[in-house]
Amino acid sequence: MFGRLVRGHRDRVGLTQRELADLSTISVRAIRDLEQGRATRPRHATVRLIADGLRLGPRARADLEAAARQGQNCWALKAGYDAAPTAPPAALDTLMGRESEAAALTAELASGTERLVNVMGLNGVGKTRLALEVAARLHSGSGFPVLWAAFAGPPVAYRQQSGPDGLAALITGCADALFGPAGARPPASGTTEGTTDGTAEVITHGTDRHADVTAFAELVADRPALLVVDGALTDRPDTDGIDRLLRDCPELRILVTSEGPYGVAGERTFLLGPLEAPAGAQEYTPDSLGRIPAVRLFLDQLRRTRPEYALTQDDVPAVADVCRRLDGLPSALRAAASWLVVYDLATLRQCLEDDLASLLVHLAGDDEGARFQEALRRRVARLPADGRALLARLCDGERDGGDGDFELADVAALTGRSLPECGRMVRDLLLSGTARPSYRLGRSRFQVFHLVRAFQPAAARVATVAGHR
C-alpha cells in the first residue's frame, strides 16, 4: 500500500526514482525497495522526507503516513499469524448426515483439486455447519490456517476463536472487497481535488478497494490457507480480485457459502440439499426411522426440551410426517421442535397441515420464517422469467395431486418446450435451491420443496409458462 502510493505520487508529478532520491535525500535503492514491496516498514523520518520530496498536500501526506503505519501493523500481524495456524470457529452442535459431503469437500480442498468452492443451497439447509466441519478437518488434518469471515445474518451456532490483533478486521475487509454487495464497495480509483496553493492533490481515502486484499495476500503469501466467506449475498463478486488473490497466493483455498453460482472461472459449485427425510410410502420402526438424518436432528432438538423422550411405534407416523413436510431442512426442524415445549406431536403435526409457514417461527421468537421468505424472494427474483413461471405453476399443485413431484416429461407437457429447454429450466430451479432431484428406480424425478410451496409469493402464481395459463 505505502509503496504503491509513493509510486503513484511520483508518476503523477513526473519524477524518476533518482530525482525523488535527490529531492528527499533518501537512497535510490531504498525508494526502489519501498515501491516494490520489499521494504514495508519505513521509519517516520523516511516517510516525512519522501512526502517533502513529493511536495504532498496535507491530505495526501496524511494518507501516506497512514499507509506507513498500516505496513508496520501488517508486519506485526504477519509475525503473529506465522507463529501459529489460525483455528476455525468451534461448532456448538453435532454434524448429522453430512459425512459424504464433508469428506468430498475436504479431499478436494486439501489436495488443491479445487481452490474456489461455492456451497449453495436453500436458506437454513446447513451450509455454515458444513463449512465449519470442512474447515475443522483441514485445520486438524492438514494444518491449514483458517481465516473466517461472516456476513450479517441470523445467530450462528459457533464460537469464534481468538487470533492476532487486527486479523479479523483484515479478513472481513478482504471478504467485503471480493464478495460484498457491489454497490457498497469503494471506488477503484481516486479523485483529484485542488489545494489552496493551486496544485492538484490525489485523494486516496477509500480509493484502493483492494488494499485489504493486497494486505491479505501479503499475509498468506505462498503458504497453504483456507479463506471461508460465510453468507455472501452478492451475485456479482469481484472476479478480477478473486483471480488475482488466487494467483498471488498459490496455496490458498476459498470456501464460500452463498445463494447461487457466480460463474467465476475455476468455481466449483456444490449444491447442498436438505437432510435425508422419511419416504412417504415406506413403513418404519422406531429403530429404522431414528437412523434417518432428518429424524435424528429432529429428535436431538426435541430431547433438548424433553430429555426423557423415547420414540415409540405410536409416534413413528407423526415424526415421519413432520420431518417429511419440513423437507429435512435443519433450520425448519429446529424451529418446529421448539414448539414441543407446549405442543404434543399430534398437535404439531396438525399445525403443519394447517399452516406450514407459521411453524418456522421459533418458539423463542427467532423468526426463521421471515428470513426464509426473504431469501426465497431473492432466489425467485434471480430466476429467468420462464423459470419463475414454471415454479409458480408447480407451486399451484396443478398436477399429481398437488405433491410437487414431477419429471422432465411433465414440464414438457406443461410448457410445450423441448426436453433440452425443459432441462435448462429445471436446472435453474435446482441451482436456486427451490427444488431437489430424486433418482428412484433408474428415473430422474424432481420435487419442489413443501416449504417453498408454502412461502412462494402469491403474486408469482399468476405467471404464465410460454403463454399457457
Short mmCIF file of C-alpha atoms in Angstrom, two decimals:
data_model
loop_
_atom_site.label_atom_id
_atom_site.label_comp_id
_atom_site.label_asym_id
_atom_site.label_seq_id
_atom_site.Cartn_x
_atom_site.Cartn_y
_atom_site.Cartn_z
CA MET A 1 0.00 0.00 0.00
CA PHE A 2 2.74 2.50 1.00
CA GLY A 3 4.91 1.61 -1.97
CA ARG A 4 2.03 1.94 -4.42
CA LEU A 5 1.15 5.37 -3.03
CA VAL A 6 4.72 6.57 -3.40
CA ARG A 7 4.89 5.24 -6.97
CA GLY A 8 1.54 6.84 -7.82
CA HIS A 9 2.53 10.26 -6.49
CA ARG A 10 5.95 10.06 -8.15
CA ASP A 11 4.41 9.22 -11.53
CA ARG A 12 1.84 11.99 -11.13
CA VAL A 13 4.46 14.68 -10.70
CA GLY A 14 6.77 13.13 -13.33
CA LEU A 15 9.77 12.27 -11.17
CA THR A 16 12.16 9.38 -11.66
CA GLN A 17 13.35 7.37 -8.67
CA ARG A 18 16.73 9.13 -8.97
CA GLU A 19 15.11 12.57 -8.98
CA LEU A 20 12.95 11.70 -5.94
CA ALA A 21 16.07 10.39 -4.19
CA ASP A 22 17.85 13.69 -4.81
CA LEU A 23 14.89 15.75 -3.56
CA SER A 24 14.23 13.63 -0.46
CA THR A 25 17.85 12.64 0.39
CA ILE A 26 16.64 9.00 0.51
CA SER A 27 18.73 6.49 -1.46
CA VAL A 28 17.51 5.21 -4.83
CA ARG A 29 17.73 1.66 -3.52
CA ALA A 30 15.51 2.48 -0.51
CA ILE A 31 12.88 4.07 -2.74
CA ARG A 32 13.00 1.11 -5.13
CA ASP A 33 12.61 -1.38 -2.26
CA LEU A 34 9.65 0.56 -0.86
CA GLU A 35 7.87 0.79 -4.23
CA GLN A 36 8.41 -2.90 -4.98
CA GLY A 37 7.18 -4.00 -1.56
CA ARG A 38 10.50 -5.44 -0.40
CA ALA A 39 10.53 -2.88 2.43
CA THR A 40 7.22 -2.45 4.23
CA ARG A 41 8.13 -0.67 7.50
CA PRO A 42 9.52 2.77 6.67
CA ARG A 43 10.61 4.90 9.60
CA HIS A 44 8.74 8.10 10.39
CA ALA A 45 11.66 10.24 9.23
CA THR A 46 11.76 8.39 5.89
CA VAL A 47 8.04 8.98 5.34
CA ARG A 48 8.45 12.69 6.14
CA LEU A 49 11.39 13.12 3.75
CA ILE A 50 9.57 11.36 0.89
CA ALA A 51 6.45 13.47 1.46
CA ASP A 52 8.61 16.61 1.39
CA GLY A 53 10.32 15.49 -1.80
CA LEU A 54 6.96 14.85 -3.47
CA ARG A 55 5.60 18.18 -2.18
CA LEU A 56 2.42 16.49 -0.94
CA GLY A 57 -0.52 18.45 0.38
CA PRO A 58 -1.86 17.85 3.91
CA ARG A 59 -4.40 15.19 2.97
CA ALA A 60 -2.09 13.18 0.72
CA ARG A 61 0.66 13.42 3.36
CA ALA A 62 -1.74 12.08 5.99
CA ASP A 63 -2.67 9.18 3.72
CA LEU A 64 0.99 8.36 3.14
CA GLU A 65 1.64 8.34 6.88
CA ALA A 66 -1.43 6.13 7.44
CA ALA A 67 -0.18 3.67 4.81
CA ALA A 68 3.21 3.54 6.54
CA ARG A 69 1.52 2.75 9.86
CA GLN A 70 -0.56 0.09 8.12
CA GLY A 71 2.61 -1.51 6.81
CA GLN A 72 4.06 -1.63 10.30
CA ASN A 73 0.83 -3.11 11.67
CA CYS A 74 0.73 -5.70 8.87
CA TRP A 75 4.26 -6.77 9.71
CA ALA A 76 3.31 -7.33 13.34
CA LEU A 77 0.13 -9.13 12.24
CA LYS A 78 2.07 -11.44 9.94
CA ALA A 79 4.50 -12.28 12.73
CA GLY A 80 1.58 -13.36 14.93
CA TYR A 81 -0.11 -15.22 12.07
CA ASP A 82 3.05 -17.14 11.16
CA ALA A 83 3.64 -18.13 14.79
CA ALA A 84 0.55 -20.35 15.00
CA PRO A 85 -2.04 -21.51 12.41
CA THR A 86 -5.34 -19.72 12.97
CA ALA A 87 -8.08 -22.11 14.09
CA PRO A 88 -11.62 -22.13 12.65
CA PRO A 89 -14.64 -21.25 14.80
CA ALA A 90 -15.77 -24.07 17.06
CA ALA A 91 -19.17 -25.57 16.20
CA LEU A 92 -21.60 -25.82 19.11
CA ASP A 93 -23.64 -28.71 17.75
CA THR A 94 -23.04 -32.14 16.22
CA LEU A 95 -22.91 -32.61 12.46
CA MET A 96 -25.61 -35.03 11.29
CA GLY A 97 -25.97 -36.74 7.95
CA ARG A 98 -23.26 -34.84 6.07
CA GLU A 99 -20.37 -37.31 6.11
CA SER A 100 -20.16 -37.80 2.34
CA GLU A 101 -20.40 -34.06 1.62
CA ALA A 102 -17.80 -33.17 4.25
CA ALA A 103 -15.41 -35.89 3.09
CA ALA A 104 -15.69 -34.90 -0.58
CA LEU A 105 -15.10 -31.18 0.01
CA THR A 106 -12.26 -31.80 2.47
CA ALA A 107 -10.47 -34.05 -0.01
CA GLU A 108 -10.91 -31.61 -2.90
CA LEU A 109 -9.66 -28.60 -0.95
CA ALA A 110 -6.80 -30.44 0.79
CA SER A 111 -5.43 -31.76 -2.49
CA GLY A 112 -5.83 -28.45 -4.30
CA THR A 113 -8.02 -30.08 -6.93
CA GLU A 114 -10.49 -27.29 -6.19
CA ARG A 115 -9.41 -23.88 -4.94
CA LEU A 116 -12.69 -21.96 -5.13
CA VAL A 117 -15.71 -23.85 -3.77
CA ASN A 118 -19.15 -22.26 -3.62
CA VAL A 119 -21.56 -24.15 -1.34
CA MET A 120 -25.11 -23.22 -2.34
CA GLY A 121 -28.48 -24.28 -1.02
CA LEU A 122 -31.81 -23.33 0.47
CA ASN A 123 -31.79 -20.92 3.40
CA GLY A 124 -31.30 -22.91 6.61
CA VAL A 125 -30.04 -26.05 4.84
CA GLY A 126 -26.82 -26.17 6.86
CA LYS A 127 -24.21 -24.51 4.63
CA THR A 128 -22.46 -22.85 7.57
CA ARG A 129 -22.36 -26.08 9.55
CA LEU A 130 -20.81 -27.94 6.62
CA ALA A 131 -18.24 -25.17 6.15
CA LEU A 132 -17.34 -25.41 9.85
CA GLU A 133 -16.81 -29.15 9.52
CA VAL A 134 -14.67 -28.88 6.40
CA ALA A 135 -12.59 -26.08 7.94
CA ALA A 136 -12.07 -28.09 11.14
CA ARG A 137 -10.93 -31.14 9.17
CA LEU A 138 -8.50 -29.15 7.04
CA HIS A 139 -7.10 -27.45 10.14
CA SER A 140 -6.65 -30.60 12.20
CA GLY A 141 -5.70 -32.94 9.37
CA SER A 142 -3.55 -30.76 7.13
CA GLY A 143 -2.62 -27.87 9.43
CA PHE A 144 -4.38 -25.25 7.31
CA PRO A 145 -4.78 -21.84 8.95
CA VAL A 146 -8.50 -20.97 8.65
CA LEU A 147 -9.41 -17.33 8.01
CA TRP A 148 -13.14 -16.93 8.65
CA ALA A 149 -15.36 -14.03 7.54
CA ALA A 150 -19.12 -14.00 8.09
CA PHE A 151 -21.61 -11.59 6.58
CA ALA A 152 -24.52 -10.37 8.70
CA GLY A 153 -27.21 -12.95 9.26
CA PRO A 154 -29.09 -14.94 11.90
CA PRO A 155 -27.41 -16.07 15.14
CA VAL A 156 -24.84 -18.76 14.36
CA ALA A 157 -24.08 -21.89 16.32
CA TYR A 158 -20.32 -21.49 16.67
CA ARG A 159 -17.77 -19.84 18.90
CA GLN A 160 -15.21 -17.66 17.15
CA GLN A 161 -11.58 -18.37 18.07
CA SER A 162 -9.15 -15.64 19.05
CA GLY A 163 -6.32 -14.55 16.78
CA PRO A 164 -3.71 -11.81 16.40
CA ASP A 165 -4.97 -8.25 16.87
CA GLY A 166 -6.27 -6.83 13.63
CA LEU A 167 -6.62 -10.17 11.85
CA ALA A 168 -10.43 -10.31 11.98
CA ALA A 169 -10.71 -6.80 10.52
CA LEU A 170 -8.31 -7.66 7.69
CA ILE A 171 -10.21 -10.86 6.81
CA THR A 172 -13.54 -9.02 6.87
CA GLY A 173 -12.17 -6.24 4.69
CA CYS A 174 -10.85 -8.73 2.15
CA ALA A 175 -14.17 -10.61 2.08
CA ASP A 176 -16.11 -7.35 1.68
CA ALA A 177 -13.95 -6.28 -1.25
CA LEU A 178 -14.39 -9.61 -3.05
CA PHE A 179 -17.86 -10.80 -2.06
CA GLY A 180 -19.64 -7.80 -0.55
CA PRO A 181 -22.58 -6.07 -2.26
CA ALA A 182 -21.28 -4.39 -5.41
CA GLY A 183 -22.89 -1.04 -4.55
CA ALA A 184 -21.20 -0.95 -1.15
CA ARG A 185 -17.66 -1.37 -2.48
CA PRO A 186 -15.50 1.75 -2.53
CA PRO A 187 -14.46 3.10 -5.95
CA ALA A 188 -11.46 1.54 -7.61
CA SER A 189 -9.63 4.81 -8.35
CA GLY A 190 -9.06 8.14 -6.69
CA THR A 191 -10.40 11.59 -7.40
CA THR A 192 -8.42 14.76 -7.83
CA GLU A 193 -9.03 17.96 -5.95
CA GLY A 194 -7.33 21.33 -5.92
CA THR A 195 -5.36 22.64 -2.98
CA THR A 196 -5.10 26.18 -1.71
CA ASP A 197 -1.78 26.67 -3.47
CA GLY A 198 -3.24 25.69 -6.84
CA THR A 199 -1.55 22.28 -7.10
CA ALA A 200 -3.50 19.09 -7.76
CA GLU A 201 -3.77 16.54 -4.99
CA VAL A 202 -4.88 12.96 -5.40
CA ILE A 203 -7.42 11.99 -2.76
CA THR A 204 -6.67 8.45 -1.67
CA HIS A 205 -9.23 7.92 1.12
CA GLY A 206 -11.02 4.70 0.18
CA THR A 207 -9.56 4.78 -3.32
CA ASP A 208 -7.83 1.41 -3.31
CA ARG A 209 -10.64 -1.03 -2.81
CA HIS A 210 -8.11 -3.87 -2.98
CA ALA A 211 -5.96 -2.58 -0.11
CA ASP A 212 -7.24 -5.26 2.27
CA VAL A 213 -6.98 -7.89 -0.47
CA THR A 214 -3.36 -6.91 -1.06
CA ALA A 215 -2.57 -6.97 2.66
CA PHE A 216 -4.34 -10.34 2.93
CA ALA A 217 -2.25 -11.71 0.05
CA GLU A 218 0.93 -10.49 1.74
CA LEU A 219 -0.18 -12.20 4.96
CA VAL A 220 -0.88 -15.58 3.36
CA ALA A 221 1.86 -15.39 0.72
CA ASP A 222 2.71 -18.84 -0.68
CA ARG A 223 1.66 -20.88 2.36
CA PRO A 224 -1.46 -23.12 2.46
CA ALA A 225 -4.52 -21.45 3.98
CA LEU A 226 -8.32 -21.60 3.81
CA LEU A 227 -10.41 -18.44 3.49
CA VAL A 228 -14.06 -19.07 4.41
CA VAL A 229 -16.63 -16.45 3.37
CA ASP A 230 -19.90 -17.40 5.04
CA GLY A 231 -23.23 -15.98 3.92
CA ALA A 232 -22.20 -13.97 0.85
CA LEU A 233 -25.33 -12.46 -0.70
CA THR A 234 -23.95 -10.77 -3.80
CA ASP A 235 -24.47 -12.41 -7.18
CA ARG A 236 -21.70 -10.28 -8.69
CA PRO A 237 -18.42 -10.84 -6.83
CA ASP A 238 -15.21 -9.11 -7.83
CA THR A 239 -13.99 -11.78 -10.24
CA ASP A 240 -10.77 -9.94 -11.10
CA GLY A 241 -9.92 -9.59 -7.43
CA ILE A 242 -10.61 -13.27 -6.77
CA ASP A 243 -8.43 -14.31 -9.71
CA ARG A 244 -5.62 -12.04 -8.54
CA LEU A 245 -5.78 -13.32 -4.96
CA LEU A 246 -5.66 -16.96 -6.07
CA ARG A 247 -2.76 -16.15 -8.38
CA ASP A 248 -0.79 -14.23 -5.73
CA CYS A 249 -1.44 -16.95 -3.10
CA PRO A 250 -0.87 -20.24 -4.97
CA GLU A 251 -1.67 -22.41 -1.94
CA LEU A 252 -4.80 -20.52 -0.83
CA ARG A 253 -8.23 -22.16 -0.98
CA ILE A 254 -11.51 -20.21 -0.79
CA LEU A 255 -14.74 -21.73 0.54
CA VAL A 256 -17.87 -19.60 0.08
CA THR A 257 -21.42 -20.23 1.26
CA SER A 258 -23.95 -18.35 -0.86
CA GLU A 259 -27.37 -18.41 -2.50
CA GLY A 260 -26.31 -19.24 -6.04
CA PRO A 261 -23.49 -19.79 -8.55
CA TYR A 262 -21.18 -16.96 -9.60
CA GLY A 263 -19.88 -18.20 -12.93
CA VAL A 264 -16.28 -17.43 -11.90
CA ALA A 265 -13.52 -19.26 -13.76
CA GLY A 266 -12.47 -22.29 -11.72
CA GLU A 267 -15.54 -22.13 -9.46
CA ARG A 268 -16.64 -25.47 -8.03
CA THR A 269 -20.39 -25.19 -7.39
CA PHE A 270 -21.57 -27.53 -4.64
CA LEU A 271 -25.35 -27.75 -4.31
CA LEU A 272 -26.23 -28.75 -0.74
CA GLY A 273 -29.64 -30.32 -0.32
CA PRO A 274 -31.61 -30.82 2.91
CA LEU A 275 -31.04 -33.85 5.10
CA GLU A 276 -32.47 -37.17 4.03
CA ALA A 277 -36.10 -37.33 5.19
CA PRO A 278 -38.52 -40.28 5.53
CA ALA A 279 -40.10 -41.56 2.32
CA GLY A 280 -43.87 -41.26 2.13
CA ALA A 281 -44.67 -44.84 1.07
CA GLN A 282 -42.34 -46.68 3.45
CA GLU A 283 -43.17 -48.30 6.78
CA TYR A 284 -40.76 -47.61 9.64
CA THR A 285 -39.94 -48.94 13.07
CA PRO A 286 -38.60 -46.63 15.79
CA ASP A 287 -35.11 -48.01 15.12
CA SER A 288 -35.18 -47.63 11.33
CA LEU A 289 -36.79 -44.19 11.48
CA GLY A 290 -34.30 -42.99 14.09
CA ARG A 291 -31.38 -43.68 11.72
CA ILE A 292 -32.61 -41.18 9.09
CA PRO A 293 -30.58 -37.92 9.38
CA ALA A 294 -33.56 -35.53 9.42
CA VAL A 295 -35.24 -37.58 12.14
CA ARG A 296 -32.03 -37.77 14.16
CA LEU A 297 -31.77 -33.98 14.12
CA PHE A 298 -35.44 -33.52 15.00
CA LEU A 299 -35.22 -35.95 17.92
CA ASP A 300 -31.99 -34.34 19.11
CA GLN A 301 -33.74 -30.96 19.24
CA LEU A 302 -36.83 -32.48 20.86
CA ARG A 303 -34.74 -34.01 23.67
CA ARG A 304 -33.24 -30.63 24.49
CA THR A 305 -36.61 -29.69 25.95
CA ARG A 306 -37.87 -33.20 26.81
CA PRO A 307 -34.77 -35.21 27.74
CA GLU A 308 -36.80 -38.24 28.76
CA TYR A 309 -38.46 -38.68 25.34
CA ALA A 310 -38.10 -42.06 23.61
CA LEU A 311 -39.52 -42.67 20.13
CA THR A 312 -42.32 -45.26 20.20
CA GLN A 313 -44.13 -47.06 17.41
CA ASP A 314 -47.23 -44.97 18.09
CA ASP A 315 -45.23 -41.78 17.41
CA VAL A 316 -43.48 -43.06 14.28
CA PRO A 317 -46.14 -41.83 11.76
CA ALA A 318 -46.27 -38.34 13.29
CA VAL A 319 -42.48 -37.91 13.48
CA ALA A 320 -42.03 -39.21 9.93
CA ASP A 321 -44.73 -36.89 8.61
CA VAL A 322 -43.32 -33.82 10.40
CA CYS A 323 -39.80 -34.41 9.06
CA ARG A 324 -41.13 -35.10 5.57
CA ARG A 325 -43.30 -31.96 5.49
CA LEU A 326 -40.34 -29.88 6.61
CA ASP A 327 -38.26 -31.35 3.75
CA GLY A 328 -35.44 -32.35 6.10
CA LEU A 329 -34.43 -28.69 6.31
CA PRO A 330 -32.33 -28.33 9.51
CA SER A 331 -33.48 -24.83 10.49
CA ALA A 332 -37.14 -25.77 9.98
CA LEU A 333 -36.73 -28.95 12.03
CA ARG A 334 -35.17 -26.98 14.90
CA ALA A 335 -37.91 -24.35 14.82
CA ALA A 336 -40.70 -26.94 14.77
CA ALA A 337 -39.09 -28.99 17.55
CA SER A 338 -39.01 -25.90 19.78
CA TRP A 339 -42.84 -25.92 19.82
CA LEU A 340 -42.86 -29.31 21.53
CA VAL A 341 -42.39 -27.45 24.79
CA VAL A 342 -46.10 -26.66 24.57
CA TYR A 343 -47.40 -28.96 21.80
CA ASP A 344 -47.62 -32.71 21.68
CA LEU A 345 -46.62 -34.47 18.44
CA ALA A 346 -50.19 -34.83 17.22
CA THR A 347 -50.84 -31.09 17.66
CA LEU A 348 -47.57 -30.19 15.94
CA ARG A 349 -48.44 -32.44 13.03
CA GLN A 350 -51.88 -30.88 12.70
CA CYS A 351 -50.42 -27.36 12.81
CA LEU A 352 -48.08 -28.24 9.97
CA GLU A 353 -51.01 -29.44 7.91
CA ASP A 354 -53.00 -26.28 8.64
CA ASP A 355 -50.25 -23.65 8.34
CA LEU A 356 -46.79 -24.91 7.49
CA ALA A 357 -45.25 -21.43 7.29
CA SER A 358 -46.12 -20.40 10.84
CA LEU A 359 -44.13 -23.26 12.37
CA LEU A 360 -40.88 -21.75 11.10
CA VAL A 361 -41.22 -19.06 13.76
CA HIS A 362 -39.13 -20.37 16.62
CA LEU A 363 -40.98 -20.51 19.94
CA ALA A 364 -38.25 -18.30 21.42
CA GLY A 365 -39.01 -15.59 18.87
CA ASP A 366 -36.25 -16.27 16.32
CA ASP A 367 -38.21 -15.63 13.12
CA GLU A 368 -36.70 -18.16 10.76
CA GLY A 369 -39.82 -17.88 8.64
CA ALA A 370 -39.20 -14.21 7.77
CA ARG A 371 -35.59 -14.91 6.82
CA PHE A 372 -36.65 -17.90 4.74
CA GLN A 373 -39.27 -15.85 2.90
CA GLU A 374 -36.85 -13.02 2.15
CA ALA A 375 -34.20 -15.45 0.91
CA LEU A 376 -36.81 -17.19 -1.25
CA ARG A 377 -37.86 -13.84 -2.71
CA ARG A 378 -34.24 -13.16 -3.74
CA ARG A 379 -33.87 -16.63 -5.23
CA VAL A 380 -37.08 -16.43 -7.24
CA ALA A 381 -36.17 -12.95 -8.48
CA ARG A 382 -32.89 -14.29 -9.88
CA LEU A 383 -34.65 -16.99 -11.92
CA PRO A 384 -35.27 -16.34 -15.62
CA ALA A 385 -38.87 -15.43 -16.42
CA ASP A 386 -39.73 -18.93 -17.69
CA GLY A 387 -38.23 -20.45 -14.54
CA ARG A 388 -40.33 -18.20 -12.31
CA ALA A 389 -43.44 -19.08 -14.26
CA LEU A 390 -42.70 -22.80 -14.07
CA LEU A 391 -42.12 -22.59 -10.32
CA ALA A 392 -45.41 -20.76 -9.87
CA ARG A 393 -47.32 -23.45 -11.76
CA LEU A 394 -45.61 -26.24 -9.83
CA CYS A 395 -46.39 -24.49 -6.54
CA ASP A 396 -50.04 -24.30 -7.56
CA GLY A 397 -50.11 -28.08 -7.47
CA GLU A 398 -51.97 -28.46 -10.75
CA ARG A 399 -50.62 -31.99 -11.28
CA ASP A 400 -50.11 -35.25 -9.49
CA GLY A 401 -52.48 -34.50 -6.64
CA GLY A 402 -50.52 -31.42 -5.59
CA ASP A 403 -47.39 -33.15 -4.23
CA GLY A 404 -44.92 -31.07 -6.25
CA ASP A 405 -43.28 -34.20 -7.72
CA PHE A 406 -42.53 -34.07 -11.45
CA GLU A 407 -40.41 -35.37 -14.35
CA LEU A 408 -38.99 -33.60 -17.39
CA ALA A 409 -41.81 -35.04 -19.46
CA ASP A 410 -44.30 -33.30 -17.15
CA VAL A 411 -42.52 -29.98 -17.69
CA ALA A 412 -42.58 -30.53 -21.46
CA ALA A 413 -46.30 -31.22 -21.37
CA LEU A 414 -46.93 -28.20 -19.15
CA THR A 415 -44.85 -25.72 -21.17
CA GLY A 416 -44.79 -27.06 -24.72
CA ARG A 417 -40.99 -26.69 -24.71
CA SER A 418 -38.39 -29.19 -25.94
CA LEU A 419 -36.69 -31.53 -23.48
CA PRO A 420 -33.36 -29.62 -23.61
CA GLU A 421 -35.21 -26.36 -22.84
CA CYS A 422 -37.09 -28.07 -20.02
CA GLY A 423 -33.82 -29.45 -18.70
CA ARG A 424 -32.36 -25.94 -18.50
CA MET A 425 -35.42 -24.65 -16.65
CA VAL A 426 -35.31 -27.50 -14.15
CA ARG A 427 -31.58 -26.97 -13.67
CA ASP A 428 -32.30 -23.33 -12.82
CA LEU A 429 -34.78 -24.46 -10.17
CA LEU A 430 -32.23 -26.86 -8.69
CA LEU A 431 -29.48 -24.23 -8.57
CA SER A 432 -31.87 -21.74 -6.98
CA GLY A 433 -32.50 -24.22 -4.18
CA THR A 434 -36.26 -24.30 -4.75
CA ALA A 435 -36.38 -27.94 -5.88
CA ARG A 436 -34.39 -31.10 -5.42
CA PRO A 437 -33.70 -34.18 -7.54
CA SER A 438 -34.67 -37.73 -6.71
CA TYR A 439 -33.32 -40.78 -8.51
CA ARG A 440 -35.54 -43.77 -7.90
CA LEU A 441 -35.78 -46.95 -9.96
CA GLY A 442 -33.49 -45.52 -12.61
CA ARG A 443 -35.66 -42.46 -13.29
CA SER A 444 -34.91 -38.80 -12.63
CA ARG A 445 -37.67 -37.07 -10.74
CA PHE A 446 -37.79 -33.72 -9.03
CA GLN A 447 -39.76 -32.11 -6.25
CA VAL A 448 -40.49 -28.54 -5.26
CA PHE A 449 -39.94 -28.24 -1.53
CA HIS A 450 -43.06 -28.12 0.67
CA LEU A 451 -41.64 -25.02 2.34
CA VAL A 452 -41.12 -23.27 -1.00
CA ARG A 453 -44.72 -24.02 -1.95
CA ALA A 454 -45.88 -22.61 1.39
CA PHE A 455 -43.88 -19.39 1.04
CA GLN A 456 -43.99 -18.81 -2.72
CA PRO A 457 -45.34 -15.24 -3.10
CA ALA A 458 -48.94 -15.26 -4.26
CA ALA A 459 -48.20 -12.62 -6.91
CA ALA A 460 -45.88 -15.03 -8.71
CA ARG A 461 -48.62 -17.63 -9.01
CA VAL A 462 -50.40 -15.74 -11.75
CA ALA A 463 -47.35 -16.00 -14.03
CA THR A 464 -47.67 -17.95 -17.24
CA VAL A 465 -45.43 -20.53 -18.86
CA ALA A 466 -44.89 -19.86 -22.58
CA GLY A 467 -48.36 -18.32 -22.79
CA HIS A 468 -50.18 -21.21 -21.07
CA ARG A 469 -52.38 -20.10 -18.19
#
